[in-house]
Short mmCIF file of C-alpha atoms and ligand atoms in Angstrom, two decimals:
data_model
loop_
_atom_site.label_atom_id
_atom_site.label_comp_id
_atom_site.label_asym_id
_atom_site.label_seq_id
_atom_site.Cartn_x
_atom_site.Cartn_y
_atom_site.Cartn_z
CA MET S 1061 106.66 -15.50 -23.43
CA ALA S 1062 104.50 -14.78 -26.46
CA VAL S 1063 101.44 -12.63 -25.90
CA SER S 1064 98.13 -14.28 -26.83
CA ARG S 1065 95.49 -12.44 -28.82
CA GLY S 1066 91.97 -13.39 -29.80
CA TYR S 1067 89.65 -15.56 -27.78
CA HIS S 1068 90.99 -18.01 -25.26
CA PHE S 1069 89.31 -21.31 -26.23
CA TYR S 1070 88.43 -22.83 -22.93
CA GLN S 1071 87.77 -26.49 -23.54
CA ASN S 1072 88.08 -27.95 -20.05
CA PRO S 1073 85.29 -30.10 -18.66
CA GLY S 1074 84.74 -27.57 -15.91
CA PRO S 1075 84.78 -24.80 -15.24
CA THR S 1076 83.22 -24.00 -18.61
CA ASN S 1077 82.72 -20.91 -20.75
CA ILE S 1078 80.62 -18.28 -19.01
CA PRO S 1079 78.21 -16.67 -21.51
CA ASP S 1080 78.47 -12.90 -21.84
CA ARG S 1081 74.83 -12.65 -20.82
CA VAL S 1082 75.64 -14.30 -17.50
CA LEU S 1083 78.71 -12.12 -16.97
CA ARG S 1084 76.64 -8.98 -17.70
CA ALA S 1085 73.90 -10.12 -15.35
CA MET S 1086 76.45 -10.44 -12.54
CA ASP S 1087 77.86 -6.98 -13.19
CA ARG S 1088 75.49 -5.23 -10.79
CA GLY S 1089 75.55 -3.80 -7.31
CA ALA S 1090 74.76 -5.71 -4.14
CA ILE S 1091 71.26 -5.84 -2.70
CA ASP S 1092 69.98 -6.82 0.72
CA PHE S 1093 69.85 -10.59 0.76
CA THR S 1094 67.09 -10.51 3.35
CA GLY S 1095 64.88 -8.21 1.26
CA ALA S 1096 61.96 -8.82 -1.08
CA GLN S 1097 63.94 -8.12 -4.25
CA PHE S 1098 66.42 -10.88 -3.50
CA LYS S 1099 63.65 -13.23 -2.39
CA ALA S 1100 61.96 -12.89 -5.79
CA ILE S 1101 65.23 -13.68 -7.61
CA ALA S 1102 65.95 -16.67 -5.36
CA GLU S 1103 62.44 -18.05 -5.83
CA GLU S 1104 62.71 -17.79 -9.61
CA CYS S 1105 66.08 -19.59 -9.40
CA PHE S 1106 64.89 -22.45 -7.21
CA ALA S 1107 61.82 -22.97 -9.43
CA GLY S 1108 64.06 -23.02 -12.52
CA LEU S 1109 66.51 -25.43 -10.89
CA LYS S 1110 63.67 -27.82 -10.10
CA ARG S 1111 62.84 -27.98 -13.80
CA VAL S 1112 66.49 -28.70 -14.62
CA PHE S 1113 66.79 -31.39 -11.90
CA LYS S 1114 63.33 -32.69 -12.96
CA THR S 1115 62.14 -32.76 -9.38
CA GLU S 1116 59.27 -31.49 -7.31
CA GLN S 1117 61.19 -32.13 -4.11
CA THR S 1118 63.67 -29.88 -2.32
CA ILE S 1119 66.77 -28.14 -3.67
CA LEU S 1120 69.28 -26.58 -1.28
CA ALA S 1121 72.15 -24.35 -2.33
CA TYR S 1122 75.51 -23.50 -0.77
CA THR S 1123 78.32 -21.05 -1.31
CA ALA S 1124 80.87 -23.74 -2.18
CA SER S 1125 82.39 -25.74 -5.00
CA GLY S 1126 80.96 -29.17 -5.78
CA HIS S 1127 83.16 -30.65 -3.05
CA GLY S 1128 80.99 -28.79 -0.53
CA ALA S 1129 77.80 -30.41 -1.84
CA TRP S 1130 79.53 -33.83 -1.68
CA GLU S 1131 80.24 -33.16 1.96
CA ALA S 1132 76.74 -31.81 2.66
CA ALA S 1133 75.26 -35.05 1.34
CA LEU S 1134 77.46 -37.13 3.64
CA VAL S 1135 77.16 -35.24 6.91
CA ASN S 1136 73.39 -34.84 6.67
CA LEU S 1137 72.56 -38.49 6.05
CA PHE S 1138 74.91 -40.65 8.09
CA SER S 1139 76.26 -41.51 11.53
CA PRO S 1140 79.79 -42.63 12.38
CA GLY S 1141 80.31 -46.27 11.41
CA ASP S 1142 77.50 -46.33 8.84
CA LYS S 1143 78.36 -48.38 5.80
CA VAL S 1144 78.05 -46.98 2.27
CA LEU S 1145 78.73 -48.49 -1.13
CA VAL S 1146 80.75 -46.41 -3.58
CA VAL S 1147 80.28 -47.59 -7.15
CA GLU S 1148 83.68 -47.04 -8.74
CA SER S 1149 83.73 -45.23 -12.06
CA GLY S 1150 86.95 -43.24 -11.89
CA TYR S 1151 88.72 -40.53 -9.93
CA PHE S 1152 85.63 -38.58 -8.87
CA SER S 1153 83.75 -41.62 -7.51
CA LEU S 1154 86.75 -42.69 -5.42
CA ASN S 1155 87.36 -39.14 -4.22
CA TRP S 1156 83.78 -38.88 -2.91
CA GLY S 1157 84.31 -42.21 -1.13
CA MET S 1158 87.55 -40.96 0.48
CA ARG S 1159 85.60 -38.09 1.98
CA ALA S 1160 83.03 -40.49 3.43
CA GLU S 1161 85.88 -42.45 4.99
CA ALA S 1162 87.37 -39.28 6.48
CA PHE S 1163 84.05 -38.72 8.27
CA GLY S 1164 84.28 -42.15 9.90
CA LEU S 1165 81.96 -44.01 7.55
CA GLU S 1166 82.76 -47.54 6.49
CA VAL S 1167 83.23 -47.36 2.74
CA GLU S 1168 82.95 -50.37 0.50
CA THR S 1169 83.94 -49.89 -3.13
CA LEU S 1170 82.21 -51.85 -5.88
CA PRO S 1171 85.18 -52.16 -8.21
CA ASN S 1172 84.85 -51.30 -11.86
CA ASP S 1173 87.11 -50.83 -14.81
CA TRP S 1174 87.35 -47.10 -15.58
CA ARG S 1175 86.76 -47.52 -19.31
CA SER S 1176 83.24 -48.98 -19.10
CA ALA S 1177 79.97 -47.94 -17.51
CA VAL S 1178 79.26 -49.48 -14.13
CA SER S 1179 77.24 -52.66 -14.31
CA PRO S 1180 73.69 -52.60 -12.89
CA ALA S 1181 73.80 -56.42 -12.61
CA LYS S 1182 76.91 -56.23 -10.41
CA LEU S 1183 75.22 -53.68 -8.18
CA GLU S 1184 72.10 -55.82 -7.90
CA THR S 1185 74.17 -58.91 -6.96
CA ARG S 1186 76.05 -57.02 -4.25
CA LEU S 1187 72.86 -55.56 -2.79
CA ARG S 1188 71.12 -58.96 -2.77
CA GLU S 1189 74.04 -60.35 -0.72
CA ASP S 1190 73.49 -57.61 1.85
CA ARG S 1191 70.54 -59.38 3.51
CA GLU S 1192 70.88 -57.40 6.77
CA HIS S 1193 70.73 -54.13 4.82
CA ALA S 1194 73.98 -52.95 6.37
CA LEU S 1195 74.62 -50.70 3.37
CA LYS S 1196 72.92 -47.39 4.07
CA ALA S 1197 73.54 -45.82 0.68
CA VAL S 1198 74.78 -46.28 -2.86
CA LEU S 1199 76.98 -43.47 -4.21
CA VAL S 1200 77.31 -43.09 -7.98
CA VAL S 1201 78.74 -40.48 -10.32
CA HIS S 1202 76.40 -39.98 -13.30
CA ASN S 1203 79.01 -38.67 -15.71
CA GLU S 1204 82.54 -39.58 -14.65
CA THR S 1205 84.45 -36.46 -15.67
CA SER S 1206 87.84 -38.15 -15.33
CA THR S 1207 87.07 -40.80 -17.97
CA GLY S 1208 84.21 -39.53 -20.14
CA VAL S 1209 82.02 -42.51 -19.23
CA LEU S 1210 78.30 -41.99 -18.64
CA ASN S 1211 76.50 -44.26 -16.18
CA ASP S 1212 72.89 -45.35 -16.63
CA ILE S 1213 71.19 -44.00 -13.51
CA ALA S 1214 67.72 -45.36 -14.38
CA ALA S 1215 69.19 -48.87 -14.79
CA LEU S 1216 71.09 -48.58 -11.49
CA ARG S 1217 67.84 -47.53 -9.79
CA ARG S 1218 66.13 -50.61 -11.24
CA ALA S 1219 68.99 -52.74 -9.87
CA ILE S 1220 68.45 -51.35 -6.36
CA ASP S 1221 64.70 -51.99 -6.67
CA ALA S 1222 65.21 -55.50 -8.04
CA ALA S 1223 67.35 -56.33 -4.99
CA LYS S 1224 64.55 -54.86 -2.80
CA HIS S 1225 67.24 -52.89 -0.99
CA PRO S 1226 66.34 -49.79 1.05
CA ALA S 1227 69.70 -47.99 0.55
CA LEU S 1228 69.54 -44.28 -0.19
CA PHE S 1229 70.60 -43.48 -3.76
CA LEU S 1230 73.10 -40.60 -4.02
CA VAL S 1231 74.10 -39.34 -7.46
CA ASP S 1232 76.75 -36.78 -8.43
CA VAL S 1233 75.53 -34.95 -11.56
CA ILE S 1234 78.16 -32.19 -11.45
CA SER S 1235 79.24 -32.69 -15.07
CA SER S 1236 75.96 -33.96 -16.55
CA LEU S 1237 73.29 -31.58 -15.26
CA GLY S 1238 72.13 -29.28 -18.02
CA SER S 1239 74.12 -31.22 -20.63
CA MET S 1240 72.61 -34.69 -20.63
CA ASP S 1241 69.25 -35.94 -19.49
CA PHE S 1242 68.83 -36.44 -15.76
CA ARG S 1243 65.56 -37.04 -13.89
CA MET S 1244 65.76 -36.90 -10.12
CA ASP S 1245 62.19 -37.93 -9.34
CA GLU S 1246 61.54 -40.40 -12.14
CA TRP S 1247 64.84 -42.18 -11.47
CA GLY S 1248 64.26 -42.30 -7.72
CA VAL S 1249 67.37 -40.42 -6.68
CA ASP S 1250 67.46 -39.42 -3.01
CA VAL S 1251 70.29 -36.91 -3.10
CA VAL S 1252 71.58 -35.15 -6.20
CA VAL S 1253 74.92 -33.33 -5.97
CA ALA S 1254 75.49 -30.50 -8.46
CA GLY S 1255 77.76 -27.52 -9.03
CA SER S 1256 77.54 -24.16 -10.77
CA GLN S 1257 80.53 -24.18 -13.14
CA LYS S 1258 79.77 -26.91 -15.63
CA GLY S 1259 76.44 -27.28 -17.47
CA LEU S 1260 74.96 -24.33 -15.59
CA MET S 1261 77.60 -22.02 -17.16
CA LEU S 1262 78.37 -20.02 -14.01
CA PRO S 1263 81.63 -19.34 -12.23
CA THR S 1264 82.78 -21.86 -9.62
CA GLY S 1265 81.46 -21.22 -6.15
CA MET S 1266 77.85 -22.31 -5.87
CA ALA S 1267 76.77 -25.88 -5.25
CA PHE S 1268 73.43 -27.63 -4.90
CA THR S 1269 71.83 -30.70 -3.48
CA GLY S 1270 68.49 -32.07 -4.62
CA VAL S 1271 67.03 -33.74 -1.56
CA SER S 1272 64.18 -36.28 -1.50
CA THR S 1273 61.59 -36.63 1.24
CA ARG S 1274 63.33 -39.87 2.29
CA ALA S 1275 66.65 -38.05 2.54
CA ILE S 1276 65.11 -35.35 4.71
CA ALA S 1277 63.81 -38.08 7.02
CA ALA S 1278 67.29 -39.66 7.15
CA CYS S 1279 68.76 -36.25 8.00
CA ALA S 1280 66.76 -36.16 11.23
CA GLU S 1281 68.37 -39.45 12.37
CA ALA S 1282 71.95 -38.74 11.27
CA LYS S 1283 74.54 -38.19 13.99
CA LEU S 1284 77.53 -36.74 12.13
CA PRO S 1285 78.32 -33.23 13.34
CA ARG S 1286 77.35 -30.46 10.92
CA VAL S 1287 76.74 -26.76 11.11
CA TYR S 1288 77.33 -24.95 7.82
CA TRP S 1289 75.89 -27.78 5.73
CA ASP S 1290 73.03 -28.57 8.08
CA TRP S 1291 69.86 -29.12 6.05
CA ARG S 1292 67.74 -28.55 9.17
CA ARG S 1293 69.04 -24.98 9.31
CA LEU S 1294 68.65 -24.42 5.58
CA LEU S 1295 65.10 -25.74 5.74
CA GLY S 1296 64.37 -23.34 8.61
CA GLU S 1297 61.48 -20.96 8.84
CA ALA S 1298 62.12 -18.78 5.79
CA SER S 1299 62.87 -21.96 3.84
CA GLN S 1300 64.93 -21.51 0.71
CA ALA S 1301 65.70 -17.83 1.02
CA TYR S 1302 67.44 -18.78 4.23
CA TRP S 1303 71.22 -19.02 4.14
CA ASN S 1304 73.97 -19.97 6.56
CA GLY S 1305 75.66 -16.59 6.40
CA THR S 1306 75.50 -14.04 3.60
CA ALA S 1307 73.72 -15.30 0.50
CA PRO S 1308 75.86 -15.12 -2.68
CA VAL S 1309 73.65 -12.53 -4.35
CA HIS S 1310 75.82 -12.25 -7.46
CA PHE S 1311 75.64 -15.96 -8.09
CA PHE S 1312 71.88 -15.64 -8.01
CA TYR S 1313 72.03 -12.82 -10.59
CA GLY S 1314 74.07 -15.13 -12.80
CA LEU S 1315 71.97 -18.20 -12.08
CA GLN S 1316 68.77 -16.33 -12.93
CA GLU S 1317 70.18 -15.40 -16.33
CA ALA S 1318 71.65 -18.88 -16.98
CA LEU S 1319 68.32 -20.51 -16.15
CA ARG S 1320 66.52 -18.09 -18.48
CA MET S 1321 68.96 -19.06 -21.23
CA ILE S 1322 68.33 -22.75 -20.52
CA GLU S 1323 64.59 -22.18 -20.63
CA GLU S 1324 64.80 -20.23 -23.92
CA GLU S 1325 66.78 -22.96 -25.65
CA GLY S 1326 64.86 -25.81 -24.02
CA LEU S 1327 66.50 -28.70 -22.17
CA ASP S 1328 65.83 -31.19 -24.97
CA ASN S 1329 67.47 -28.90 -27.55
CA ILE S 1330 70.40 -28.43 -25.19
CA PHE S 1331 70.86 -32.20 -24.97
CA VAL S 1332 70.74 -32.48 -28.78
CA ARG S 1333 73.35 -29.72 -29.13
CA HIS S 1334 75.64 -31.43 -26.64
CA HIS S 1335 75.23 -34.73 -28.47
CA ARG S 1336 76.08 -33.11 -31.82
CA LEU S 1337 79.24 -31.45 -30.53
CA ALA S 1338 80.28 -34.60 -28.65
CA GLU S 1339 79.72 -36.78 -31.69
CA ALA S 1340 81.70 -34.36 -33.88
CA THR S 1341 84.54 -34.67 -31.36
CA ARG S 1342 84.34 -38.46 -31.40
CA ARG S 1343 84.37 -38.53 -35.22
CA ALA S 1344 87.59 -36.52 -35.15
CA VAL S 1345 89.23 -38.80 -32.58
CA ARG S 1346 88.25 -41.92 -34.55
CA VAL S 1347 90.15 -40.54 -37.54
CA TRP S 1348 93.16 -39.70 -35.34
CA ARG S 1349 93.01 -43.31 -34.11
CA GLN S 1350 94.29 -44.49 -37.51
CA ASN S 1351 98.05 -45.25 -37.66
CA ASP S 1352 97.86 -46.40 -34.00
CA GLY S 1353 96.99 -42.90 -32.91
CA PRO S 1354 95.04 -41.61 -29.90
CA GLU S 1355 91.73 -43.22 -28.99
CA ILE S 1356 88.55 -42.46 -27.09
CA PHE S 1357 89.14 -43.71 -23.54
CA ALA S 1358 85.51 -44.81 -23.03
CA ILE S 1359 85.16 -48.11 -24.86
CA ASP S 1360 81.42 -48.62 -25.23
CA PRO S 1361 79.88 -46.09 -27.65
CA ARG S 1362 76.60 -46.16 -25.66
CA ALA S 1363 78.44 -44.96 -22.56
CA GLN S 1364 80.47 -42.22 -24.22
CA SER S 1365 79.71 -38.94 -22.52
CA ASP S 1366 78.20 -36.00 -24.35
CA SER S 1367 79.91 -33.50 -22.04
CA ILE S 1368 83.54 -34.66 -22.06
CA THR S 1369 85.75 -36.92 -24.17
CA ALA S 1370 88.92 -38.31 -22.63
CA VAL S 1371 91.47 -39.09 -25.34
CA GLN S 1372 94.18 -41.64 -24.58
CA VAL S 1373 97.47 -41.04 -26.36
CA PRO S 1374 99.50 -44.04 -27.57
CA GLU S 1375 101.93 -45.72 -25.16
CA GLY S 1376 105.22 -43.81 -24.94
CA TYR S 1377 103.72 -40.37 -25.66
CA ASP S 1378 102.81 -37.66 -23.17
CA ALA S 1379 99.25 -36.30 -23.21
CA ASP S 1380 100.35 -33.30 -21.15
CA LYS S 1381 102.79 -32.31 -23.87
CA VAL S 1382 99.92 -32.19 -26.38
CA ARG S 1383 97.90 -30.08 -23.94
CA GLN S 1384 100.79 -27.71 -23.32
CA LEU S 1385 101.29 -27.20 -27.06
CA CYS S 1386 97.59 -26.47 -27.52
CA LEU S 1387 97.77 -23.83 -24.84
CA ASP S 1388 101.11 -22.25 -25.72
CA LYS S 1389 100.70 -22.20 -29.48
CA PHE S 1390 96.98 -21.89 -30.03
CA ASN S 1391 95.52 -20.52 -26.80
CA VAL S 1392 93.32 -23.62 -26.42
CA SER S 1393 92.97 -25.03 -22.91
CA LEU S 1394 92.23 -28.75 -22.43
CA GLY S 1395 91.74 -30.82 -19.28
CA GLY S 1396 94.53 -33.09 -18.09
CA GLY S 1397 94.45 -36.71 -16.95
CA LEU S 1398 93.57 -37.16 -13.29
CA ASP S 1399 95.23 -39.54 -10.86
CA ARG S 1400 96.35 -42.72 -12.64
CA LEU S 1401 95.41 -41.22 -16.02
CA LYS S 1402 97.85 -38.32 -15.70
CA GLY S 1403 99.96 -38.06 -18.86
CA HIS S 1404 97.92 -40.81 -20.51
CA VAL S 1405 94.83 -38.83 -21.46
CA PHE S 1406 93.84 -35.30 -22.27
CA ARG S 1407 90.22 -34.34 -21.82
CA ILE S 1408 88.14 -32.26 -24.20
CA GLY S 1409 85.24 -30.57 -22.43
CA HIS S 1410 82.30 -30.01 -24.77
CA LEU S 1411 79.67 -28.77 -22.37
CA GLY S 1412 77.98 -25.52 -21.58
CA ASP S 1413 77.99 -22.43 -23.79
CA LEU S 1414 79.48 -23.90 -26.95
CA ASN S 1415 78.81 -24.04 -30.70
CA GLU S 1416 80.21 -25.68 -33.82
CA PRO S 1417 83.01 -23.22 -34.71
CA MET S 1418 84.24 -23.28 -31.12
CA ILE S 1419 84.54 -27.07 -31.04
CA LEU S 1420 86.00 -27.18 -34.58
CA GLY S 1421 88.59 -24.57 -33.65
CA SER S 1422 89.64 -26.60 -30.65
CA LEU S 1423 89.76 -29.85 -32.60
CA ALA S 1424 91.92 -28.15 -35.23
CA ALA S 1425 94.33 -26.97 -32.53
CA ILE S 1426 94.55 -30.50 -31.14
CA GLU S 1427 95.16 -31.98 -34.58
CA MET S 1428 98.00 -29.49 -35.12
CA ALA S 1429 99.41 -30.22 -31.65
CA LEU S 1430 99.43 -33.96 -32.40
CA GLU S 1431 101.43 -33.22 -35.52
CA LEU S 1432 103.83 -30.87 -33.71
CA SER S 1433 104.42 -33.26 -30.82
CA GLY S 1434 105.08 -36.20 -33.15
CA VAL S 1435 102.19 -38.33 -31.86
CA PRO S 1436 101.21 -40.78 -34.62
CA HIS S 1437 97.68 -40.14 -35.87
CA GLY S 1438 95.39 -40.23 -38.86
CA LYS S 1439 94.94 -36.91 -40.64
CA GLY S 1440 91.58 -35.33 -41.37
CA GLY S 1441 89.87 -35.55 -37.96
CA VAL S 1442 88.52 -32.03 -38.22
CA ALA S 1443 87.21 -32.68 -41.74
CA ALA S 1444 85.36 -35.76 -40.42
CA ALA S 1445 83.84 -33.65 -37.65
CA MET S 1446 82.69 -31.08 -40.25
CA ASP S 1447 81.22 -33.83 -42.46
CA TYR S 1448 79.24 -35.08 -39.51
CA LEU S 1449 78.01 -31.63 -38.52
CA VAL S 1450 76.65 -30.81 -41.97
CA THR S 1451 74.73 -34.09 -42.30
CA ALA S 1452 73.54 -34.68 -38.73
CA GLU S 1453 70.30 -33.34 -37.26
C1 PLP H 1554 84.01 -31.17 -11.23
C2 PLP H 1554 83.48 -32.38 -10.52
C3 PLP H 1554 83.51 -32.51 -9.13
C4 PLP H 1554 84.17 -31.49 -8.25
O1 PLP H 1554 83.48 -30.31 -8.24
P1 PLP H 1554 84.23 -28.98 -7.71
O2 PLP H 1554 83.26 -27.90 -8.01
O3 PLP H 1554 85.49 -28.89 -8.46
O4 PLP H 1554 84.43 -29.16 -6.25
C5 PLP H 1554 82.95 -33.63 -8.57
N1 PLP H 1554 82.38 -34.60 -9.31
C6 PLP H 1554 82.34 -34.51 -10.66
C7 PLP H 1554 81.70 -35.61 -11.44
C8 PLP H 1554 82.89 -33.41 -11.30
O5 PLP H 1554 82.87 -33.34 -12.65
#
């Protein structure tokens, strides 16, 4: 096997590149997680997270991947037999629903085509039909990482309100937080599920839930068994410095630095940067689309994600072969297709600690891999991305 030199271009939609500043911040000794020094770090982190979630309510953190926060949301809010509505958007939405089912909840799926954003009108119609208010919650993924489709959370909130339905509103922001605008309080979200390794630029292993006052009230009534995830324990006397077990001190070192970086750049500037890099990527794919080449999987330009682009290769070609070539020949790592999209799409992550040369380098590797694997495509995708980047804001 050939030895790779130079930077590994890590272009997966999670985990993402970890900035050197964050790595350096984590390269320190342990401290007592019950002491004042740690408490000060944790308090700075929770205050910073609230600004990123755009909430004045509660944020709880866990030593876990995002799957842990998914589970925390379920076991703290519901009782066996409760009915919840999963709004289908792709692999991640259905996966969250499967977990609810495994805990004995009755899961109804609001079906949706994976290539378009979920329809607020369809949600409103379904909720209006539920006159008895049997549905206890609506579960939505903000940015569906398997498809690159962004859902309009504010519009879905308005749909719930228009139907005058009391369901709790649960939103997974794992691949949108810190990359695209999200507003927990303004958009009336009851539980926000987030992870460390995407827009927050940390390693995998820390997860978060934003929890509304209504959700905390629901937690007191819920009957599902829970210990590690139990919000009542985490909200115990010492409040947010309190942990079920040893607090992940090193994650807090990293989180403190990542949040400082976010604050320095400014959330709005971060969103503009993500949009620029995403749009450059889309310009490249639109050129590749010529000659019946690969296309952007998300159909509606308004719903195309600024953190990940799924690219569908033409019928009869293997997306995984393109990915493998990118990795083996050019040391560029892309995301693969999940579930029914396996082999049909490759996914370009453009979120986190990323700039123009990094995305252009990756796009160039992909364009070369398309050529090498014999996938028909238009030439000049990278040039189109460059043209966009020099003229755009
Ligand atoms: C990555 C991701 C998850 C899973 O998070 P893990 O940290 O891998 O457990 C869930 N939902 C979405 C939308 C994601 O992008």
